[in-house]
Amino acid sequence: EDQIIEGVKTIVDQEGRIDVLFNNAGYAVYGSVEDISMDDARKQFDVNIFGLARITQEVLPHMRDAGKGTIINTSSMGGKIYTPFGSWYHATKHALE
């Protein structure tokens, strides 16, 4: 979270504003749902969903102050089409849908 705060601050300090936020982070842990630890499942949600939400929270006040801005949230086909052993990944991408 400190990296998010510092990154947004750096951009605002150097550029004076943030025009666009393109949320495109994500990764996958594949395996049977019973074989993936809850820590690994939580980490995947932290990156794929809560990281996206946190940086959005940090950027929105700057966009509101400017009266403009664009936020693009990129998911994947993994939110709509499922593959074997991808349960936690697909859950995060479906949550983003």
mmCIF file of C-alpha atoms in Angstrom:
data_model
loop_
_atom_site.group_PDB
_atom_site.id
_atom_site.type_symbol
_atom_site.label_atom_id
_atom_site.label_comp_id
_atom_site.label_asym_id
_atom_site.label_seq_id
_atom_site.Cartn_x
_atom_site.Cartn_y
_atom_site.Cartn_z
ATOM 1 C CA GLU A 1 0.000 0.000 0.000
ATOM 2 C CA ASP A 2 2.886 2.368 0.702
ATOM 3 C CA GLN A 3 4.076 1.875 -2.899
ATOM 4 C CA ILE A 4 0.657 2.903 -4.196
ATOM 5 C CA ILE A 5 0.592 6.062 -2.103
ATOM 6 C CA GLU A 6 4.166 6.977 -3.023
ATOM 7 C CA GLY A 7 3.625 6.222 -6.718
ATOM 8 C CA VAL A 8 0.547 8.431 -6.971
ATOM 9 C CA LYS A 9 2.283 11.198 -5.018
ATOM 10 C CA THR A 10 5.303 11.041 -7.332
ATOM 11 C CA ILE A 11 3.139 11.339 -10.445
ATOM 12 C CA VAL A 12 1.120 14.237 -9.036
ATOM 13 C CA ASP A 13 4.293 16.016 -7.868
ATOM 14 C CA GLN A 14 6.018 15.594 -11.255
ATOM 15 C CA GLU A 15 3.087 16.012 -13.635
ATOM 16 C CA GLY A 16 0.615 18.066 -11.606
ATOM 17 C CA ARG A 17 -2.266 15.697 -12.286
ATOM 18 C CA ILE A 18 -3.344 12.184 -13.206
ATOM 19 C CA ASP A 19 -5.415 11.925 -16.367
ATOM 20 C CA VAL A 20 -5.722 8.152 -16.765
ATOM 21 C CA LEU A 21 -5.546 5.106 -14.518
ATOM 22 C CA PHE A 22 -5.232 1.825 -16.416
ATOM 23 C CA ASN A 23 -5.748 -1.071 -13.997
ATOM 24 C CA ASN A 24 -4.256 -4.118 -15.670
ATOM 25 C CA ALA A 25 -2.530 -6.026 -12.856
ATOM 26 C CA GLY A 26 -3.215 -9.652 -12.216
ATOM 27 C CA TYR A 27 -1.721 -13.071 -11.922
ATOM 28 C CA ALA A 28 -2.944 -16.628 -11.605
ATOM 29 C CA VAL A 29 -2.355 -19.502 -9.226
ATOM 30 C CA TYR A 30 -3.613 -22.710 -10.799
ATOM 31 C CA GLY A 31 -4.422 -25.969 -9.063
ATOM 32 C CA SER A 32 -7.246 -27.831 -7.412
ATOM 33 C CA VAL A 33 -9.133 -25.565 -5.034
ATOM 34 C CA GLU A 34 -8.256 -27.873 -2.122
ATOM 35 C CA ASP A 35 -4.549 -27.752 -3.039
ATOM 36 C CA ILE A 36 -4.215 -23.951 -3.103
ATOM 37 C CA SER A 37 -3.562 -22.538 0.342
ATOM 38 C CA MET A 38 -5.903 -19.862 1.645
ATOM 39 C CA ASP A 39 -2.880 -17.564 1.927
ATOM 40 C CA ASP A 40 -2.232 -17.964 -1.800
ATOM 41 C CA ALA A 41 -5.924 -17.455 -2.583
ATOM 42 C CA ARG A 42 -6.020 -14.289 -0.446
ATOM 43 C CA LYS A 43 -2.856 -12.956 -2.089
ATOM 44 C CA GLN A 44 -4.464 -13.432 -5.495
ATOM 45 C CA PHE A 45 -7.544 -11.464 -4.385
ATOM 46 C CA ASP A 46 -5.283 -8.825 -2.811
ATOM 47 C CA VAL A 47 -3.487 -8.249 -6.123
ATOM 48 C CA ASN A 48 -6.266 -8.833 -8.642
ATOM 49 C CA ILE A 49 -9.122 -7.071 -6.800
ATOM 50 C CA PHE A 50 -8.081 -5.147 -3.705
ATOM 51 C CA GLY A 51 -4.927 -3.690 -5.287
ATOM 52 C CA LEU A 52 -7.074 -2.347 -8.119
ATOM 53 C CA ALA A 53 -9.544 -0.907 -5.611
ATOM 54 C CA ARG A 54 -6.810 0.673 -3.480
ATOM 55 C CA ILE A 55 -5.050 2.496 -6.301
ATOM 56 C CA THR A 56 -8.434 3.670 -7.592
ATOM 57 C CA GLN A 57 -9.184 5.104 -4.132
ATOM 58 C CA GLU A 58 -5.859 6.934 -4.185
ATOM 59 C CA VAL A 59 -6.297 8.397 -7.680
ATOM 60 C CA LEU A 60 -9.979 9.424 -7.547
ATOM 61 C CA PRO A 61 -9.539 12.496 -5.303
ATOM 62 C CA HIS A 62 -6.999 13.938 -7.771
ATOM 63 C CA MET A 63 -9.319 13.316 -10.704
ATOM 64 C CA ARG A 64 -12.230 14.852 -8.831
ATOM 65 C CA ASP A 65 -10.152 17.934 -8.001
ATOM 66 C CA ALA A 66 -9.263 18.262 -11.691
ATOM 67 C CA GLY A 67 -12.879 17.716 -12.712
ATOM 68 C CA LYS A 68 -11.861 15.001 -15.151
ATOM 69 C CA GLY A 69 -10.084 11.700 -15.568
ATOM 70 C CA THR A 70 -10.503 8.232 -16.978
ATOM 71 C CA ILE A 71 -10.246 4.885 -15.205
ATOM 72 C CA ILE A 72 -9.960 1.698 -17.265
ATOM 73 C CA ASN A 73 -10.326 -1.637 -15.465
ATOM 74 C CA THR A 74 -9.081 -4.534 -17.564
ATOM 75 C CA SER A 75 -10.298 -7.987 -16.688
ATOM 76 C CA SER A 76 -9.842 -11.044 -18.862
ATOM 77 C CA MET A 77 -11.839 -13.752 -20.519
ATOM 78 C CA GLY A 78 -11.146 -15.592 -17.269
ATOM 79 C CA GLY A 79 -14.067 -13.690 -15.790
ATOM 80 C CA LYS A 80 -16.472 -15.280 -18.247
ATOM 81 C CA ILE A 81 -14.855 -18.515 -19.440
ATOM 82 C CA TYR A 82 -13.463 -21.023 -17.000
ATOM 83 C CA THR A 83 -10.670 -23.580 -17.236
ATOM 84 C CA PRO A 84 -9.812 -26.530 -15.030
ATOM 85 C CA PHE A 85 -7.721 -25.693 -11.960
ATOM 86 C CA GLY A 86 -8.259 -21.948 -12.297
ATOM 87 C CA SER A 87 -10.877 -21.491 -9.589
ATOM 88 C CA TRP A 88 -9.199 -18.712 -7.589
ATOM 89 C CA TYR A 89 -8.037 -16.820 -10.676
ATOM 90 C CA HIS A 90 -11.467 -17.041 -12.271
ATOM 91 C CA ALA A 91 -13.095 -15.925 -9.029
ATOM 92 C CA THR A 92 -10.994 -12.744 -8.999
ATOM 93 C CA LYS A 93 -11.652 -11.989 -12.651
ATOM 94 C CA HIS A 94 -15.369 -12.637 -12.286
ATOM 95 C CA ALA A 95 -15.411 -10.288 -9.283
ATOM 96 C CA LEU A 96 -13.958 -7.584 -11.511
ATOM 97 C CA GLU A 97 -16.650 -8.153 -14.130
#
